[in-house]
Amino acid sequence: MNVSRIALAGGVAASTVLILAGTASAHVSVQPEGEAAKGGYAVINFKVPNERDDAATTKLEVNFPTDHPLASVMPQPVPGWEIKVTTSKLAKPLDMHGKKINEAVSKVTWTADGGKIEPGRFQQFPLSVGQLPEDADQLVFKAIQTYDNKEVVRWIEEQKDGAEEPESPAPVLKLTAAADEAHGAAATDPDDKGAAADQSKDEKTTASASDSSSSDTTARVLGIVGIVIGVAGVAFGVLAGRRRTA
């Protein structure tokens, strides 16, 4: 009897943990395909899970950061969803590829047009974005999720350093080091290259000298052998002549 109660209590506790973990992790998030390098371009995906058992998601609004505006934002078509890109005038123009950009994307909205996110499902909404800032480690996108029962969930709370994850966290895109920085970190120190070149040169010189010395020694040996053979030949000829005379 006690064993049954313990097993039941353990099962309930485990189920509660799983439910809480599922609820905590089921929020709108953003991830790059590959890396999102500073100063470059990237394809990012907004992942939208459905948290409700009795309603479907029919709309997603993603607001772009104003402190690091992105001039180039191109959505990939998503079957069953209508896409609207909203731009706003910038207080300070951006310089992109030698051109002044006075407007940047402030919001992208996906509205169900025959499609929707059913309970227990998720949907990804891809975007090509750039040029990513060089002076930031991350970008925060505030998102609003709407259900077909008119419920609205605002994923707009920013994570504070040292604090627990907020109840409705905003999607955060982590930026990696710029491509040239990564290459620079992997490059060999110029002094090391020079030392390696000098060492290689010394090795070649030593090998050449060794080959030359070996060739000289071989020539000397062959010369001595030739002299010995010549002397032996002369001696043999002299002895043969004496025998004939006798």
PDB file of C-alpha atoms in Angstrom:
ATOM      1  CA  MET A   1       0.000   0.000   0.000  1.00  0.00           C
ATOM      2  CA  ASN A   2       2.774   2.414   0.972  1.00  0.00           C
ATOM      3  CA  VAL A   3       4.730   1.458  -2.137  1.00  0.00           C
ATOM      4  CA  SER A   4       1.715   2.231  -4.333  1.00  0.00           C
ATOM      5  CA  ARG A   5       1.269   5.639  -2.699  1.00  0.00           C
ATOM      6  CA  ILE A   6       4.940   6.477  -3.142  1.00  0.00           C
ATOM      7  CA  ALA A   7       4.835   5.464  -6.802  1.00  0.00           C
ATOM      8  CA  LEU A   8       1.680   7.524  -7.359  1.00  0.00           C
ATOM      9  CA  ALA A   9       3.189  10.571  -5.659  1.00  0.00           C
ATOM     10  CA  GLY A  10       6.367  10.189  -7.717  1.00  0.00           C
ATOM     11  CA  GLY A  11       4.364   9.964 -10.929  1.00  0.00           C
ATOM     12  CA  VAL A  12       2.370  13.104 -10.103  1.00  0.00           C
ATOM     13  CA  ALA A  13       5.551  15.021  -9.228  1.00  0.00           C
ATOM     14  CA  ALA A  14       7.240  13.942 -12.467  1.00  0.00           C
ATOM     15  CA  SER A  15       4.182  14.942 -14.503  1.00  0.00           C
ATOM     16  CA  THR A  16       4.092  18.340 -12.800  1.00  0.00           C
ATOM     17  CA  VAL A  17       7.779  18.925 -13.621  1.00  0.00           C
ATOM     18  CA  LEU A  18       7.218  18.012 -17.273  1.00  0.00           C
ATOM     19  CA  ILE A  19       4.171  20.279 -17.528  1.00  0.00           C
ATOM     20  CA  LEU A  20       6.030  23.213 -15.962  1.00  0.00           C
ATOM     21  CA  ALA A  21       9.093  22.620 -18.170  1.00  0.00           C
ATOM     22  CA  GLY A  22       6.916  22.499 -21.270  1.00  0.00           C
ATOM     23  CA  THR A  23       5.148  25.715 -20.302  1.00  0.00           C
ATOM     24  CA  ALA A  24       8.422  27.515 -19.567  1.00  0.00           C
ATOM     25  CA  SER A  25      10.045  26.549 -22.859  1.00  0.00           C
ATOM     26  CA  ALA A  26       6.996  27.098 -25.091  1.00  0.00           C
ATOM     27  CA  HIS A  27       7.581  30.695 -26.122  1.00  0.00           C
ATOM     28  CA  VAL A  28       8.350  32.565 -29.335  1.00  0.00           C
ATOM     29  CA  SER A  29      12.065  32.413 -30.096  1.00  0.00           C
ATOM     30  CA  VAL A  30      14.486  33.333 -32.873  1.00  0.00           C
ATOM     31  CA  GLN A  31      17.453  31.351 -34.197  1.00  0.00           C
ATOM     32  CA  PRO A  32      19.790  31.878 -37.165  1.00  0.00           C
ATOM     33  CA  GLU A  33      20.412  29.321 -39.887  1.00  0.00           C
ATOM     34  CA  GLY A  34      24.117  28.829 -39.275  1.00  0.00           C
ATOM     35  CA  GLU A  35      25.611  31.950 -37.692  1.00  0.00           C
ATOM     36  CA  ALA A  36      24.528  35.562 -37.383  1.00  0.00           C
ATOM     37  CA  ALA A  37      27.895  37.346 -37.643  1.00  0.00           C
ATOM     38  CA  LYS A  38      28.329  40.995 -36.740  1.00  0.00           C
ATOM     39  CA  GLY A  39      28.375  43.239 -39.798  1.00  0.00           C
ATOM     40  CA  GLY A  40      27.012  40.499 -42.061  1.00  0.00           C
ATOM     41  CA  TYR A  41      23.729  39.098 -43.308  1.00  0.00           C
ATOM     42  CA  ALA A  42      21.822  36.094 -41.984  1.00  0.00           C
ATOM     43  CA  VAL A  43      18.684  34.034 -42.406  1.00  0.00           C
ATOM     44  CA  ILE A  44      16.775  33.857 -39.122  1.00  0.00           C
ATOM     45  CA  ASN A  45      13.717  31.848 -38.101  1.00  0.00           C
ATOM     46  CA  PHE A  46      11.032  32.911 -35.650  1.00  0.00           C
ATOM     47  CA  LYS A  47       9.710  29.731 -34.042  1.00  0.00           C
ATOM     48  CA  VAL A  48       6.132  30.049 -32.816  1.00  0.00           C
ATOM     49  CA  PRO A  49       4.670  27.189 -30.743  1.00  0.00           C
ATOM     50  CA  ASN A  50       0.992  26.983 -29.846  1.00  0.00           C
ATOM     51  CA  GLU A  51       0.568  27.036 -26.072  1.00  0.00           C
ATOM     52  CA  ARG A  52      -3.208  26.583 -25.994  1.00  0.00           C
ATOM     53  CA  ASP A  53      -5.233  23.380 -26.125  1.00  0.00           C
ATOM     54  CA  ASP A  54      -8.451  25.022 -27.327  1.00  0.00           C
ATOM     55  CA  ALA A  55      -7.252  27.758 -29.738  1.00  0.00           C
ATOM     56  CA  ALA A  56      -5.052  28.188 -32.805  1.00  0.00           C
ATOM     57  CA  THR A  57      -2.476  30.909 -33.501  1.00  0.00           C
ATOM     58  CA  THR A  58      -3.574  33.114 -36.392  1.00  0.00           C
ATOM     59  CA  LYS A  59      -1.220  36.101 -36.223  1.00  0.00           C
ATOM     60  CA  LEU A  60       2.365  37.006 -35.327  1.00  0.00           C
ATOM     61  CA  GLU A  61       3.817  40.518 -35.125  1.00  0.00           C
ATOM     62  CA  VAL A  62       7.567  40.982 -34.727  1.00  0.00           C
ATOM     63  CA  ASN A  63       8.849  44.439 -33.819  1.00  0.00           C
ATOM     64  CA  PHE A  64      12.432  45.251 -34.807  1.00  0.00           C
ATOM     65  CA  PRO A  65      14.938  47.002 -32.539  1.00  0.00           C
ATOM     66  CA  THR A  66      15.127  50.760 -32.988  1.00  0.00           C
ATOM     67  CA  ASP A  67      18.575  51.136 -31.440  1.00  0.00           C
ATOM     68  CA  HIS A  68      20.087  48.927 -34.168  1.00  0.00           C
ATOM     69  CA  PRO A  69      17.804  49.254 -37.198  1.00  0.00           C
ATOM     70  CA  LEU A  70      18.035  46.781 -40.080  1.00  0.00           C
ATOM     71  CA  ALA A  71      17.683  48.247 -43.550  1.00  0.00           C
ATOM     72  CA  SER A  72      17.390  44.953 -45.425  1.00  0.00           C
ATOM     73  CA  VAL A  73      14.625  42.554 -44.333  1.00  0.00           C
ATOM     74  CA  MET A  74      13.204  40.027 -46.807  1.00  0.00           C
ATOM     75  CA  PRO A  75      10.607  37.472 -45.676  1.00  0.00           C
ATOM     76  CA  GLN A  76      10.424  33.996 -47.160  1.00  0.00           C
ATOM     77  CA  PRO A  77       6.885  33.065 -48.271  1.00  0.00           C
ATOM     78  CA  VAL A  78       5.040  30.816 -45.828  1.00  0.00           C
ATOM     79  CA  PRO A  79       2.116  28.860 -47.326  1.00  0.00           C
ATOM     80  CA  GLY A  80      -1.195  29.881 -45.780  1.00  0.00           C
ATOM     81  CA  TRP A  81       0.147  33.141 -44.337  1.00  0.00           C
ATOM     82  CA  GLU A  82      -0.009  36.736 -45.582  1.00  0.00           C
ATOM     83  CA  ILE A  83       3.101  38.816 -44.877  1.00  0.00           C
ATOM     84  CA  LYS A  84       3.286  42.572 -44.344  1.00  0.00           C
ATOM     85  CA  VAL A  85       6.558  44.481 -43.924  1.00  0.00           C
ATOM     86  CA  THR A  86       6.290  47.893 -42.244  1.00  0.00           C
ATOM     87  CA  THR A  87       9.052  50.488 -42.555  1.00  0.00           C
ATOM     88  CA  SER A  88       9.633  53.671 -40.566  1.00  0.00           C
ATOM     89  CA  LYS A  89      11.706  56.785 -41.090  1.00  0.00           C
ATOM     90  CA  LEU A  90      15.002  56.790 -39.233  1.00  0.00           C
ATOM     91  CA  ALA A  91      16.032  59.616 -36.931  1.00  0.00           C
ATOM     92  CA  LYS A  92      19.629  58.991 -38.021  1.00  0.00           C
ATOM     93  CA  PRO A  93      20.253  57.663 -41.573  1.00  0.00           C
ATOM     94  CA  LEU A  94      22.205  54.450 -42.052  1.00  0.00           C
ATOM     95  CA  ASP A  95      25.241  54.156 -44.305  1.00  0.00           C
ATOM     96  CA  MET A  96      25.004  50.897 -46.265  1.00  0.00           C
ATOM     97  CA  HIS A  97      27.331  50.071 -49.161  1.00  0.00           C
ATOM     98  CA  GLY A  98      28.060  53.769 -49.642  1.00  0.00           C
ATOM     99  CA  LYS A  99      24.373  54.764 -49.727  1.00  0.00           C
ATOM    100  CA  LYS A 100      22.352  56.697 -47.176  1.00  0.00           C
ATOM    101  CA  ILE A 101      19.331  54.742 -45.930  1.00  0.00           C
ATOM    102  CA  ASN A 102      16.578  56.901 -44.440  1.00  0.00           C
ATOM    103  CA  GLU A 103      14.084  54.110 -43.693  1.00  0.00           C
ATOM    104  CA  ALA A 104      14.330  50.723 -41.997  1.00  0.00           C
ATOM    105  CA  VAL A 105      11.970  47.882 -41.229  1.00  0.00           C
ATOM    106  CA  SER A 106      10.158  48.427 -37.936  1.00  0.00           C
ATOM    107  CA  LYS A 107       7.730  45.474 -37.996  1.00  0.00           C
ATOM    108  CA  VAL A 108       6.873  42.294 -39.871  1.00  0.00           C
ATOM    109  CA  THR A 109       3.392  40.792 -39.523  1.00  0.00           C
ATOM    110  CA  TRP A 110       2.241  37.309 -40.511  1.00  0.00           C
ATOM    111  CA  THR A 111      -1.546  36.849 -40.675  1.00  0.00           C
ATOM    112  CA  ALA A 112      -3.246  33.507 -41.290  1.00  0.00           C
ATOM    113  CA  ASP A 113      -4.688  33.262 -44.786  1.00  0.00           C
ATOM    114  CA  GLY A 114      -5.943  29.703 -44.868  1.00  0.00           C
ATOM    115  CA  GLY A 115      -3.248  28.488 -42.489  1.00  0.00           C
ATOM    116  CA  LYS A 116      -2.943  28.515 -38.692  1.00  0.00           C
ATOM    117  CA  ILE A 117      -0.924  26.933 -35.904  1.00  0.00           C
ATOM    118  CA  GLU A 118      -3.047  24.231 -34.299  1.00  0.00           C
ATOM    119  CA  PRO A 119      -2.685  23.099 -30.659  1.00  0.00           C
ATOM    120  CA  GLY A 120       0.393  20.944 -30.173  1.00  0.00           C
ATOM    121  CA  ARG A 121       2.076  22.337 -33.319  1.00  0.00           C
ATOM    122  CA  PHE A 122       4.594  25.065 -34.158  1.00  0.00           C
ATOM    123  CA  GLN A 123       5.446  27.148 -37.208  1.00  0.00           C
ATOM    124  CA  GLN A 124       8.674  28.821 -38.360  1.00  0.00           C
ATOM    125  CA  PHE A 125       8.709  32.208 -40.078  1.00  0.00           C
ATOM    126  CA  PRO A 126      12.016  32.844 -41.950  1.00  0.00           C
ATOM    127  CA  LEU A 127      13.578  36.216 -42.723  1.00  0.00           C
ATOM    128  CA  SER A 128      16.747  37.319 -44.480  1.00  0.00           C
ATOM    129  CA  VAL A 129      18.145  40.269 -42.517  1.00  0.00           C
ATOM    130  CA  GLY A 130      21.110  42.631 -42.625  1.00  0.00           C
ATOM    131  CA  GLN A 131      23.327  44.394 -42.264  1.00  0.00           C
ATOM    132  CA  LEU A 132      23.716  43.206 -38.688  1.00  0.00           C
ATOM    133  CA  PRO A 133      25.286  45.713 -36.279  1.00  0.00           C
ATOM    134  CA  GLU A 134      28.985  45.511 -35.442  1.00  0.00           C
ATOM    135  CA  ASP A 135      28.666  47.141 -32.017  1.00  0.00           C
ATOM    136  CA  ALA A 136      26.152  44.765 -30.396  1.00  0.00           C
ATOM    137  CA  ASP A 137      26.232  41.210 -29.064  1.00  0.00           C
ATOM    138  CA  GLN A 138      22.523  40.565 -29.525  1.00  0.00           C
ATOM    139  CA  LEU A 139      19.286  41.913 -30.967  1.00  0.00           C
ATOM    140  CA  VAL A 140      15.976  41.869 -29.085  1.00  0.00           C
ATOM    141  CA  PHE A 141      12.765  41.431 -31.071  1.00  0.00           C
ATOM    142  CA  LYS A 142       9.447  42.021 -29.288  1.00  0.00           C
ATOM    143  CA  ALA A 143       6.727  39.700 -30.576  1.00  0.00           C
ATOM    144  CA  ILE A 144       2.946  39.575 -30.238  1.00  0.00           C
ATOM    145  CA  GLN A 145       1.090  36.283 -30.730  1.00  0.00           C
ATOM    146  CA  THR A 146      -2.669  36.289 -31.412  1.00  0.00           C
ATOM    147  CA  TYR A 147      -5.073  33.317 -31.134  1.00  0.00           C
ATOM    148  CA  ASP A 148      -8.345  32.761 -32.950  1.00  0.00           C
ATOM    149  CA  ASN A 149     -10.224  33.196 -29.632  1.00  0.00           C
ATOM    150  CA  LYS A 150      -8.933  36.821 -29.565  1.00  0.00           C
ATOM    151  CA  GLU A 151      -6.370  36.088 -26.854  1.00  0.00           C
ATOM    152  CA  VAL A 152      -3.136  38.072 -27.248  1.00  0.00           C
ATOM    153  CA  VAL A 153       0.226  37.079 -25.735  1.00  0.00           C
ATOM    154  CA  ARG A 154       2.943  39.712 -25.669  1.00  0.00           C
ATOM    155  CA  TRP A 155       6.489  38.302 -25.760  1.00  0.00           C
ATOM    156  CA  ILE A 156       8.141  41.607 -24.912  1.00  0.00           C
ATOM    157  CA  GLU A 157       9.972  41.231 -21.584  1.00  0.00           C
ATOM    158  CA  GLU A 158      13.746  41.639 -21.779  1.00  0.00           C
ATOM    159  CA  GLN A 159      16.081  39.420 -19.793  1.00  0.00           C
ATOM    160  CA  LYS A 160      17.881  41.207 -16.959  1.00  0.00           C
ATOM    161  CA  ASP A 161      21.442  40.248 -16.001  1.00  0.00           C
ATOM    162  CA  GLY A 162      21.468  37.845 -13.081  1.00  0.00           C
ATOM    163  CA  ALA A 163      17.672  37.542 -12.972  1.00  0.00           C
ATOM    164  CA  GLU A 164      15.436  34.574 -13.739  1.00  0.00           C
ATOM    165  CA  GLU A 165      13.868  34.285 -17.163  1.00  0.00           C
ATOM    166  CA  PRO A 166      10.767  36.502 -17.352  1.00  0.00           C
ATOM    167  CA  GLU A 167       7.330  34.989 -17.821  1.00  0.00           C
ATOM    168  CA  SER A 168       6.968  36.325 -21.370  1.00  0.00           C
ATOM    169  CA  PRO A 169      10.536  36.759 -22.679  1.00  0.00           C
ATOM    170  CA  ALA A 170      11.202  38.605 -25.926  1.00  0.00           C
ATOM    171  CA  PRO A 171      13.004  36.654 -28.675  1.00  0.00           C
ATOM    172  CA  VAL A 172      16.770  37.342 -28.603  1.00  0.00           C
ATOM    173  CA  LEU A 173      19.148  36.845 -31.533  1.00  0.00           C
ATOM    174  CA  LYS A 174      22.737  36.198 -30.399  1.00  0.00           C
ATOM    175  CA  LEU A 175      25.413  37.658 -32.694  1.00  0.00           C
ATOM    176  CA  THR A 176      28.771  35.989 -33.301  1.00  0.00           C
ATOM    177  CA  ALA A 177      32.146  37.588 -34.032  1.00  0.00           C
ATOM    178  CA  ALA A 178      32.601  39.251 -37.409  1.00  0.00           C
ATOM    179  CA  ALA A 179      34.039  37.055 -40.163  1.00  0.00           C
ATOM    180  CA  ASP A 180      37.331  39.003 -40.373  1.00  0.00           C
ATOM    181  CA  GLU A 181      37.796  38.764 -36.586  1.00  0.00           C
ATOM    182  CA  ALA A 182      37.297  35.010 -36.678  1.00  0.00           C
ATOM    183  CA  HIS A 183      39.811  34.691 -39.489  1.00  0.00           C
ATOM    184  CA  GLY A 184      42.263  36.936 -37.633  1.00  0.00           C
ATOM    185  CA  ALA A 185      42.020  34.810 -34.509  1.00  0.00           C
ATOM    186  CA  ALA A 186      42.793  31.689 -36.497  1.00  0.00           C
ATOM    187  CA  ALA A 187      45.700  33.240 -38.372  1.00  0.00           C
ATOM    188  CA  THR A 188      49.279  32.472 -37.410  1.00  0.00           C
ATOM    189  CA  ASP A 189      51.388  35.136 -35.743  1.00  0.00           C
ATOM    190  CA  PRO A 190      53.592  36.875 -38.395  1.00  0.00           C
ATOM    191  CA  ASP A 191      56.648  36.386 -36.149  1.00  0.00           C
ATOM    192  CA  ASP A 192      55.914  32.661 -36.038  1.00  0.00           C
ATOM    193  CA  LYS A 193      55.696  32.619 -39.829  1.00  0.00           C
ATOM    194  CA  GLY A 194      59.075  34.361 -40.130  1.00  0.00           C
ATOM    195  CA  ALA A 195      60.699  31.955 -37.667  1.00  0.00           C
ATOM    196  CA  ALA A 196      59.249  28.988 -39.528  1.00  0.00           C
ATOM    197  CA  ALA A 197      60.531  30.365 -42.845  1.00  0.00           C
ATOM    198  CA  ASP A 198      64.029  30.883 -41.407  1.00  0.00           C
ATOM    199  CA  GLN A 199      64.025  27.380 -39.934  1.00  0.00           C
ATOM    200  CA  SER A 200      62.926  25.908 -43.261  1.00  0.00           C
ATOM    201  CA  LYS A 201      65.679  27.858 -45.053  1.00  0.00           C
ATOM    202  CA  ASP A 202      68.294  26.630 -42.577  1.00  0.00           C
ATOM    203  CA  GLU A 203      67.098  23.049 -42.977  1.00  0.00           C
ATOM    204  CA  LYS A 204      67.341  23.307 -46.767  1.00  0.00           C
ATOM    205  CA  THR A 205      70.845  24.828 -46.536  1.00  0.00           C
ATOM    206  CA  THR A 206      72.007  22.076 -44.150  1.00  0.00           C
ATOM    207  CA  ALA A 207      70.535  19.389 -46.384  1.00  0.00           C
ATOM    208  CA  SER A 208      72.235  20.915 -49.440  1.00  0.00           C
ATOM    209  CA  ALA A 209      75.594  21.088 -47.662  1.00  0.00           C
ATOM    210  CA  SER A 210      75.198  17.507 -46.497  1.00  0.00           C
ATOM    211  CA  ASP A 211      74.422  16.342 -50.027  1.00  0.00           C
ATOM    212  CA  SER A 212      77.461  18.266 -51.368  1.00  0.00           C
ATOM    213  CA  SER A 213      79.774  16.773 -48.707  1.00  0.00           C
ATOM    214  CA  SER A 214      78.486  13.287 -49.464  1.00  0.00           C
ATOM    215  CA  SER A 215      79.107  13.790 -53.179  1.00  0.00           C
ATOM    216  CA  ASP A 216      82.705  15.003 -52.523  1.00  0.00           C
ATOM    217  CA  THR A 217      83.454  11.997 -50.306  1.00  0.00           C
ATOM    218  CA  THR A 218      82.118   9.592 -52.908  1.00  0.00           C
ATOM    219  CA  ALA A 219      84.248  11.242 -55.611  1.00  0.00           C
ATOM    220  CA  ARG A 220      87.373  10.964 -53.455  1.00  0.00           C
ATOM    221  CA  VAL A 221      86.747   7.273 -52.738  1.00  0.00           C
ATOM    222  CA  LEU A 222      86.177   6.522 -56.416  1.00  0.00           C
ATOM    223  CA  GLY A 223      89.347   8.419 -57.311  1.00  0.00           C
ATOM    224  CA  ILE A 224      91.467   6.451 -54.842  1.00  0.00           C
ATOM    225  CA  VAL A 225      89.972   3.166 -56.038  1.00  0.00           C
ATOM    226  CA  GLY A 226      90.796   4.141 -59.610  1.00  0.00           C
ATOM    227  CA  ILE A 227      94.411   4.928 -58.685  1.00  0.00           C
ATOM    228  CA  VAL A 228      94.804   1.616 -56.860  1.00  0.00           C
ATOM    229  CA  ILE A 229      93.372  -0.291 -59.828  1.00  0.00           C
ATOM    230  CA  GLY A 230      95.719   1.610 -62.192  1.00  0.00           C
ATOM    231  CA  VAL A 231      98.796   0.848 -60.070  1.00  0.00           C
ATOM    232  CA  ALA A 232      97.784  -2.811 -59.866  1.00  0.00           C
ATOM    233  CA  GLY A 233      97.412  -2.915 -63.642  1.00  0.00           C
ATOM    234  CA  VAL A 234     100.896  -1.462 -64.212  1.00  0.00           C
ATOM    235  CA  ALA A 235     102.452  -3.905 -61.755  1.00  0.00           C
ATOM    236  CA  PHE A 236     100.717  -6.822 -63.446  1.00  0.00           C
ATOM    237  CA  GLY A 237     102.013  -5.656 -66.866  1.00  0.00           C
ATOM    238  CA  VAL A 238     105.603  -5.411 -65.581  1.00  0.00           C
ATOM    239  CA  LEU A 239     105.531  -8.888 -64.107  1.00  0.00           C
ATOM    240  CA  ALA A 240     104.070 -10.373 -67.279  1.00  0.00           C
ATOM    241  CA  GLY A 241     106.852  -8.759 -69.328  1.00  0.00           C
ATOM    242  CA  ARG A 242     109.557 -10.196 -67.083  1.00  0.00           C
ATOM    243  CA  ARG A 243     108.089 -13.680 -67.390  1.00  0.00           C
ATOM    244  CA  ARG A 244     108.159 -13.525 -71.204  1.00  0.00           C
ATOM    245  CA  THR A 245     111.789 -12.326 -71.148  1.00  0.00           C
ATOM    246  CA  ALA A 246     112.831 -15.139 -68.882  1.00  0.00           C
TER     247      ALA A 246
END
